[in-house]
mmCIF file of C-alpha atoms in Angstrom:
data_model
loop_
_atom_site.group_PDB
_atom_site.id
_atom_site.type_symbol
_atom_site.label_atom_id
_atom_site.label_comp_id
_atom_site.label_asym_id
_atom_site.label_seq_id
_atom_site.Cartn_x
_atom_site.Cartn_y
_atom_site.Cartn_z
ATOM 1 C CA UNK A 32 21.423 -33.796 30.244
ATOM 2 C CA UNK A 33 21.041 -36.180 26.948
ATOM 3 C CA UNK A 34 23.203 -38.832 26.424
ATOM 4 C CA UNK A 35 24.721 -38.244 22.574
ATOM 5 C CA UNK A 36 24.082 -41.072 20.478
ATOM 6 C CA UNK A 37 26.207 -43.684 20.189
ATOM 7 C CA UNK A 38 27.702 -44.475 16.734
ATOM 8 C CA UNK A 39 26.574 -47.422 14.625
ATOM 9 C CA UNK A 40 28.469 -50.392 13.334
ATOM 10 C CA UNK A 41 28.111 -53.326 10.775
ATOM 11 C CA UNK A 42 30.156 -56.184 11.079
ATOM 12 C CA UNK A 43 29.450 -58.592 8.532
ATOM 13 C CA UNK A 44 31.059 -62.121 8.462
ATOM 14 C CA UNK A 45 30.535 -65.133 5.869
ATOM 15 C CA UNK A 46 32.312 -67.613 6.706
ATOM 16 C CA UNK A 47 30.219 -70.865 4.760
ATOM 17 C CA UNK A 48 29.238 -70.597 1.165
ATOM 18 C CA UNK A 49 26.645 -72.766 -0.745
ATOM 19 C CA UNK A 50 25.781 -72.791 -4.728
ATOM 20 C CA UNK A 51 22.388 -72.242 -6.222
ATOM 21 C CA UNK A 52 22.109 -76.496 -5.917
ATOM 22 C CA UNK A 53 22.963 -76.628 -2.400
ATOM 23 C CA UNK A 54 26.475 -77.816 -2.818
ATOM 24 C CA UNK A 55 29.579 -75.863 -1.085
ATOM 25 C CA UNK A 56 31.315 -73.252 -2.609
ATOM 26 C CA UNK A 57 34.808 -71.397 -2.216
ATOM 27 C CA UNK A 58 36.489 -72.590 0.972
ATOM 28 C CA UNK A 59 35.100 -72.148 4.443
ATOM 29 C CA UNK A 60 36.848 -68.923 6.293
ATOM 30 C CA UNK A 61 38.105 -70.437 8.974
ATOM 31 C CA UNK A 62 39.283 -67.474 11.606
ATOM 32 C CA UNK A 63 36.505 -65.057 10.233
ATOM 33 C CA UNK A 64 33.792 -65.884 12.776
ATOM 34 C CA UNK A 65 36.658 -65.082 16.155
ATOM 35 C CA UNK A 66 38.090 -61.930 14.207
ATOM 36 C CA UNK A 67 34.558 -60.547 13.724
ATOM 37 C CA UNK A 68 33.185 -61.191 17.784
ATOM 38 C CA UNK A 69 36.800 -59.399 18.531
ATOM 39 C CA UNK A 70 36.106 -56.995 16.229
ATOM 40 C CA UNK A 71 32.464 -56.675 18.085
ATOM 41 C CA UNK A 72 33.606 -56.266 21.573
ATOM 42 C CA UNK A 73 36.325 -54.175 20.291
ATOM 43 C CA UNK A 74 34.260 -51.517 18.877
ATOM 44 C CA UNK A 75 31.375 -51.686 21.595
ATOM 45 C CA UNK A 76 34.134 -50.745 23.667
ATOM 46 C CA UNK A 77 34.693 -47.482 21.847
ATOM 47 C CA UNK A 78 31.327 -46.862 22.318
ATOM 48 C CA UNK A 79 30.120 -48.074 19.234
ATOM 49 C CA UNK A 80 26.323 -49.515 18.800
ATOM 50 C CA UNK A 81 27.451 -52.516 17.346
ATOM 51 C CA UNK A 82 25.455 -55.033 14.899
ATOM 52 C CA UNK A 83 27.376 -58.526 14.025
ATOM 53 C CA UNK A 84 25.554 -60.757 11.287
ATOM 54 C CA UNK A 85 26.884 -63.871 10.126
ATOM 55 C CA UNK A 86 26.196 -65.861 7.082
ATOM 56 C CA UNK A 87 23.910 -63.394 4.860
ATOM 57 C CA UNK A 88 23.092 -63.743 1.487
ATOM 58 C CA UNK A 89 23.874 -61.471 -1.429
ATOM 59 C CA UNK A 90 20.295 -60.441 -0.925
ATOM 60 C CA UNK A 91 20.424 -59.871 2.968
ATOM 61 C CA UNK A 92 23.444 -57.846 2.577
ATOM 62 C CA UNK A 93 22.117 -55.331 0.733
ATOM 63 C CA UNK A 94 18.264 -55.466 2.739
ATOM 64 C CA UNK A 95 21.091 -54.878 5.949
ATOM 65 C CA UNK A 96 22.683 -51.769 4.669
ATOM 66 C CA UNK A 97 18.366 -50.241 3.293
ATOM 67 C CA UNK A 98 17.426 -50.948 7.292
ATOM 68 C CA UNK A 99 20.213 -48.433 7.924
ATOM 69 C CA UNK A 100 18.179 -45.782 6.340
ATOM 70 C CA UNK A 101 15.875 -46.013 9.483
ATOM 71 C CA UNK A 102 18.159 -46.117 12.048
ATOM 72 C CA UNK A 103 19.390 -43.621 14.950
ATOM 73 C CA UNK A 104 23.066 -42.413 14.127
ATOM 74 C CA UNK A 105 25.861 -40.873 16.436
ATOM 75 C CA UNK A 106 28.881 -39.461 14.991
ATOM 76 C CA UNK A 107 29.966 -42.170 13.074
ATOM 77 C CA UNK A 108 29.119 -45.073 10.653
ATOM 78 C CA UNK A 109 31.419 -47.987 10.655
ATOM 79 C CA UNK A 110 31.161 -50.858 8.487
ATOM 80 C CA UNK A 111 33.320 -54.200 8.184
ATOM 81 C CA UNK A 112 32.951 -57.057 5.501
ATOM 82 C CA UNK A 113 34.429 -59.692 5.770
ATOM 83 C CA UNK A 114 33.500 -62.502 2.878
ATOM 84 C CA UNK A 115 35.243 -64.063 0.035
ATOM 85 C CA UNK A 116 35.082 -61.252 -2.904
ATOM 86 C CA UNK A 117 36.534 -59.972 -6.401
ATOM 87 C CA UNK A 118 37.563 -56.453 -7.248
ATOM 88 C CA UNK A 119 34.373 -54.139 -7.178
ATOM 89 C CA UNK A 120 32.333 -57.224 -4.968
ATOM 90 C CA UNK A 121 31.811 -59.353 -1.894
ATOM 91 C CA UNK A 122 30.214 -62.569 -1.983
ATOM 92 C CA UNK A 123 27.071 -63.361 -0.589
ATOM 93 C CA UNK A 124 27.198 -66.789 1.546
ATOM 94 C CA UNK A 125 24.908 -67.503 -1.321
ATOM 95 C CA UNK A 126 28.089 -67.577 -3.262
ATOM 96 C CA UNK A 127 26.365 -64.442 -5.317
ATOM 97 C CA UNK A 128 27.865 -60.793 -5.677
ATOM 98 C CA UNK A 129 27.184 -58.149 -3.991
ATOM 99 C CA UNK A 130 27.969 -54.709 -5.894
ATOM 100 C CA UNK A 131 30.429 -52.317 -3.598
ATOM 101 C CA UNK A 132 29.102 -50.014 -5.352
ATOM 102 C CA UNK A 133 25.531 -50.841 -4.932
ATOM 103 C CA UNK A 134 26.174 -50.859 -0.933
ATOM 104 C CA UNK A 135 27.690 -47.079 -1.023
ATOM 105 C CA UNK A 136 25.191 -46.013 -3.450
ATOM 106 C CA UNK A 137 22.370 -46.998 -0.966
ATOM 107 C CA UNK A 138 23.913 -44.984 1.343
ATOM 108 C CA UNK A 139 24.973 -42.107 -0.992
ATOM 109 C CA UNK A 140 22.991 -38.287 0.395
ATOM 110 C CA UNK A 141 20.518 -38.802 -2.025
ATOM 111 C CA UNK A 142 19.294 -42.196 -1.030
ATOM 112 C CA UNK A 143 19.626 -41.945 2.756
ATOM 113 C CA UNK A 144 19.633 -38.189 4.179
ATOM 114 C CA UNK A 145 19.793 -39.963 7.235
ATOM 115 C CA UNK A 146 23.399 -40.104 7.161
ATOM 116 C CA UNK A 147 23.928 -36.842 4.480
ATOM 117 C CA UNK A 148 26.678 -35.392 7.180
ATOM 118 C CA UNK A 149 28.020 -38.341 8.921
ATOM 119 C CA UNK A 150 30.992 -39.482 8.013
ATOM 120 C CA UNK A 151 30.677 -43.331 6.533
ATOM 121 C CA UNK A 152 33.940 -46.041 7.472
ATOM 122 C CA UNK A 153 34.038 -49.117 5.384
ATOM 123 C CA UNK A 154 36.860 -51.929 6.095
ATOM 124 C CA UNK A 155 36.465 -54.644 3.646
ATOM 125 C CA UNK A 156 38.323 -57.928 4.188
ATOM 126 C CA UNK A 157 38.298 -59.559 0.743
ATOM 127 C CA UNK A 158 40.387 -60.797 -2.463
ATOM 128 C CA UNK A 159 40.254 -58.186 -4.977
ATOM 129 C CA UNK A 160 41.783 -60.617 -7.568
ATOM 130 C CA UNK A 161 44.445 -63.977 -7.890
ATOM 131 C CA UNK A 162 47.539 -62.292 -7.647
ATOM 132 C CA UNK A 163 49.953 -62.487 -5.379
ATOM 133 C CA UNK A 164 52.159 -60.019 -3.501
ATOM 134 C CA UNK A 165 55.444 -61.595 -3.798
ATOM 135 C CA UNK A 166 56.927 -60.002 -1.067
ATOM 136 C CA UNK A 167 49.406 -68.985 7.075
ATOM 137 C CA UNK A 168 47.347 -69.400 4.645
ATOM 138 C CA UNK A 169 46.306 -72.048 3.268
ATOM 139 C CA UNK A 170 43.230 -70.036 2.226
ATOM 140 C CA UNK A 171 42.625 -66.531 0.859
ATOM 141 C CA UNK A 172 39.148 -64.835 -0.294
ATOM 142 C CA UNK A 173 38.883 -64.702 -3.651
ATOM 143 C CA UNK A 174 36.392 -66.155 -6.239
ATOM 144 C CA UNK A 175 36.223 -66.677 -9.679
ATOM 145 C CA UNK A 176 36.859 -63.602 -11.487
ATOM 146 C CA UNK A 177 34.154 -62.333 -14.260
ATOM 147 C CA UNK A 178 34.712 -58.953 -16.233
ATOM 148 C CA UNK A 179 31.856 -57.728 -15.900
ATOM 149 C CA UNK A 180 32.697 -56.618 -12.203
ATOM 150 C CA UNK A 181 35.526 -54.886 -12.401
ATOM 151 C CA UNK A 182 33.979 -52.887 -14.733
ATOM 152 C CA UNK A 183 31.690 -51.275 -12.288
ATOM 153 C CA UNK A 184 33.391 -49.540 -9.212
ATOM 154 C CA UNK A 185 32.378 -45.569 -9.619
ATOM 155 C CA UNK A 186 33.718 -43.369 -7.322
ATOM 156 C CA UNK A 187 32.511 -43.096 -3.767
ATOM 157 C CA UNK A 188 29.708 -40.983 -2.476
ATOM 158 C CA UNK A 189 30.871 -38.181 -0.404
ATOM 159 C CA UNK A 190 32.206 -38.523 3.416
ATOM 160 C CA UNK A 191 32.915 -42.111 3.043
ATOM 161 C CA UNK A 192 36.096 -43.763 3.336
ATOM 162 C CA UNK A 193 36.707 -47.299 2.464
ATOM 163 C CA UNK A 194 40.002 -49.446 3.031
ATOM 164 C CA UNK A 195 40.505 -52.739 1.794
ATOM 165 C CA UNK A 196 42.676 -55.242 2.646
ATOM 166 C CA UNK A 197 44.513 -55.357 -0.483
ATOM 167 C CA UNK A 198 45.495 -53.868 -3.563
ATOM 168 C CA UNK A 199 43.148 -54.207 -7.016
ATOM 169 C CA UNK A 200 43.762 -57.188 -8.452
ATOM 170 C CA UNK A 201 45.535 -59.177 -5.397
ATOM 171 C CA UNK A 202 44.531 -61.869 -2.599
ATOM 172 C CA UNK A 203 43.464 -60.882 1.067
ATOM 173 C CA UNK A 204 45.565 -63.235 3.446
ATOM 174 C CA UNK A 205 43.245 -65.531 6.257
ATOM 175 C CA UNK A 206 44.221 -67.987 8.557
ATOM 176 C CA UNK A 207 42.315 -70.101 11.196
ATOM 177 C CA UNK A 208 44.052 -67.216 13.487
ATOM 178 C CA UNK A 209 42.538 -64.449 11.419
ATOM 179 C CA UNK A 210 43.275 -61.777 8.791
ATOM 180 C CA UNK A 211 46.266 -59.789 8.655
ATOM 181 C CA UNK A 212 44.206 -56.949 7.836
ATOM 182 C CA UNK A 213 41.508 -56.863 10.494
ATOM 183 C CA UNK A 214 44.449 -58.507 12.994
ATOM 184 C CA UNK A 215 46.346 -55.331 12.517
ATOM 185 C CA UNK A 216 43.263 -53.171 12.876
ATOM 186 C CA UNK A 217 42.280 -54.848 16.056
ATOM 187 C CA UNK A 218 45.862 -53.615 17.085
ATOM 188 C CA UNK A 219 45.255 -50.249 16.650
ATOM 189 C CA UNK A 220 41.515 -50.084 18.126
ATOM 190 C CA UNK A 221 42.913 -51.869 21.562
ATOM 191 C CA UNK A 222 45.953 -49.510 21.345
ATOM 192 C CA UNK A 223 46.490 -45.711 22.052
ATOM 193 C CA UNK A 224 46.607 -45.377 18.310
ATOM 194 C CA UNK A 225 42.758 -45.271 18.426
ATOM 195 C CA UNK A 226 43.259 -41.814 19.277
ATOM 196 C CA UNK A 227 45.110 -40.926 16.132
ATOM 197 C CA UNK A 228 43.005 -38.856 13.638
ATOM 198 C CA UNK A 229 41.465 -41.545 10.909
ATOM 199 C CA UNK A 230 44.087 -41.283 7.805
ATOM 200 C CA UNK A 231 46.680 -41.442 10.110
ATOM 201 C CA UNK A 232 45.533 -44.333 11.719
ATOM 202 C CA UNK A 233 44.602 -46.294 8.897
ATOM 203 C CA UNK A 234 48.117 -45.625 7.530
ATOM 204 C CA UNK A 235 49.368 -47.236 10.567
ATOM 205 C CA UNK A 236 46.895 -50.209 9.576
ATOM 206 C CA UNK A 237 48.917 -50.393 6.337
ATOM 207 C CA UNK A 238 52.730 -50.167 7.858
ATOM 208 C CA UNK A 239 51.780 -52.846 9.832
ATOM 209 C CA UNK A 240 50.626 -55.245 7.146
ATOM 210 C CA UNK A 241 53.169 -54.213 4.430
ATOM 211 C CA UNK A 242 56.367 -54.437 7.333
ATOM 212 C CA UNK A 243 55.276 -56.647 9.731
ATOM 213 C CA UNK A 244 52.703 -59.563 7.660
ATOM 214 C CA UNK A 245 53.275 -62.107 5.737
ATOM 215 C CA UNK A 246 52.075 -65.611 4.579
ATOM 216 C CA UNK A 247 53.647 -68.782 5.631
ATOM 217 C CA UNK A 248 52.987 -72.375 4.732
ATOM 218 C CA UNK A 249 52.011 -72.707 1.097
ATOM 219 C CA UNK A 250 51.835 -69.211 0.222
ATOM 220 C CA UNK A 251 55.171 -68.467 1.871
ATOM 221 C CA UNK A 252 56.839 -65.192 1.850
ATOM 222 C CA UNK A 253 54.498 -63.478 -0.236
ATOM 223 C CA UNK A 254 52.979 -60.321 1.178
ATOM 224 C CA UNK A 255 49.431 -57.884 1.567
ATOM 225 C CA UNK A 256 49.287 -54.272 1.211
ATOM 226 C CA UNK A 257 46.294 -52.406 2.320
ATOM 227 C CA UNK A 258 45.077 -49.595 0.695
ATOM 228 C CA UNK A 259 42.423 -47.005 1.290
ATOM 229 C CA UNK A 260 40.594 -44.133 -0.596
ATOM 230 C CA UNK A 261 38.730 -41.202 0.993
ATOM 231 C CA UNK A 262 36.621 -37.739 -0.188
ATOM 232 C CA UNK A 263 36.128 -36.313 3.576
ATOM 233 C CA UNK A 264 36.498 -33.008 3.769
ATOM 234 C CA UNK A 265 38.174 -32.482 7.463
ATOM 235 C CA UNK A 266 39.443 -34.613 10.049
ATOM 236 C CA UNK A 267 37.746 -37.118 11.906
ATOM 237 C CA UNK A 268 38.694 -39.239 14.927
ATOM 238 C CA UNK A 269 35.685 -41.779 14.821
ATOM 239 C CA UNK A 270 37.714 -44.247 18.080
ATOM 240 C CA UNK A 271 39.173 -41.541 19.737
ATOM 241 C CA UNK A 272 37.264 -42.202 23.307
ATOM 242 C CA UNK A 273 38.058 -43.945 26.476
ATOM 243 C CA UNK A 274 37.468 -47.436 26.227
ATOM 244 C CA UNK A 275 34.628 -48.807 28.626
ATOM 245 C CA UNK A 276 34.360 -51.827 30.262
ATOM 246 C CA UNK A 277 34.892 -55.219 28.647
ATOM 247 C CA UNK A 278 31.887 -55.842 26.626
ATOM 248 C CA UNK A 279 30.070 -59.392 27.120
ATOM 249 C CA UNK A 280 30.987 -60.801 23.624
ATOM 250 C CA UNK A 281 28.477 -62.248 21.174
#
């Protein structure tokens, strides 16, 4: 008998950002690049055909989400950015934007058929603004804000859920330790909470940020609360599976 095909992941991770004249831009990520390889053996674990990029431009980042049109799916398409953004965007490590809404429109049913029935997972670990949730950082994602983003963020394509880290218009927390967002993710993935069905679970995501998070050192006290919205149409337990052997890393 056939072995069912495994589900596909993105994991996505800028961590270094340059201008158009070569200079640095934003702050370096430090923590990212260890979050994202835990977040790589993590999911390979679960079974998960897992693809780990670092460092792509705004360009790249869209080319990686058109090559997805040609791939082999499973059950499930999970996707984590993690990048320095603005509400509606992610940057680039080309320190340009990257549309959300461009990415889930390339993958909407009428642009990739492909993956018409499959249910789509997006995590995005990014600033969707400057403010803070006054509720070890010395660093948080965010760029500089132009209006002409926020003005584009249409409604997802159908079976897709995306959760961000954060609310609209607030900053997503990082640390050389990592992201209280993907930290409390990881949590759930190594835990027996995988096996909760997926709003459930990313609920649990968000108790455990909102309770159990917050900043320290310049930014301290203030808080993060997750948030996530969704159009499936029946329940789905996409890391519900017994977790194989330790995967080799990255």
């Amino acid at each position: 008998m056939s072995q069912p095909r495994q589900s596909r992941a993105l994991v996505i991770v800028n961590t270094d950002f340059w201008s158009s004249d070569g200079d640095a831009a934003f702050g370096t990520r430090r923590g990212a690049k260890r979050e994202a390889e835990k977040l790589f053996n993590a999911l390979s674990r679960l079974n998960y055909a897992v693809e780990l990029v670092h460092n792509k431009t705004a360009k790249e980042i869209e080319d990686l989400y058109l090559q997805e049109r040609c791939r082999e799916h499973g059950e499930y398409f999970v996707s984590i950015i993690s990048s320095h953004g603005e509400e509606g965007v992610v940057f680039g490590c080309d320190s340009e934007p990257v549309k959300l809404s461009r990415v889930f429109q390339i993958l909407s049913s009428e642009k990739c058929p492909v993956l018409r029935k499959i249910p789509k997972i997006f995590f995005i670990q990014a600033c969707r603004g400057r403010e803070l949730d006054q509720g070890v950082v010395v660093e948080c994602d965010s760029g500089e804000p132009n209006p002409e983003w926020l003005l584009d963020f249409p409604s997802i394509p159908p079976q897709t859920v995306v959760t961000f880290a954060c609310s609209p218009g607030y900053v997503a927390f990082l640390n050389p330790a990592g992201s209280m967002f993907l930290q409390a993710l990881l949590k759930v993935l190594e835990g027996e909470e995988r096996h909760l069905e997926l709003i459930r679970l990313l609920t649990r995501v968000n108790g455990q940020v909102a309770l159990h998070c917050q900043a320290r050192g310049t930014y301290e006290g203030c808080k993060q609360m997750p948030c996530f919205v969704t159009n499936l149409l029946e329940e789905v337990f996409p890391f519900s599976v017994p977790i194989t052997e330790e995967a080799g890393g990255v």
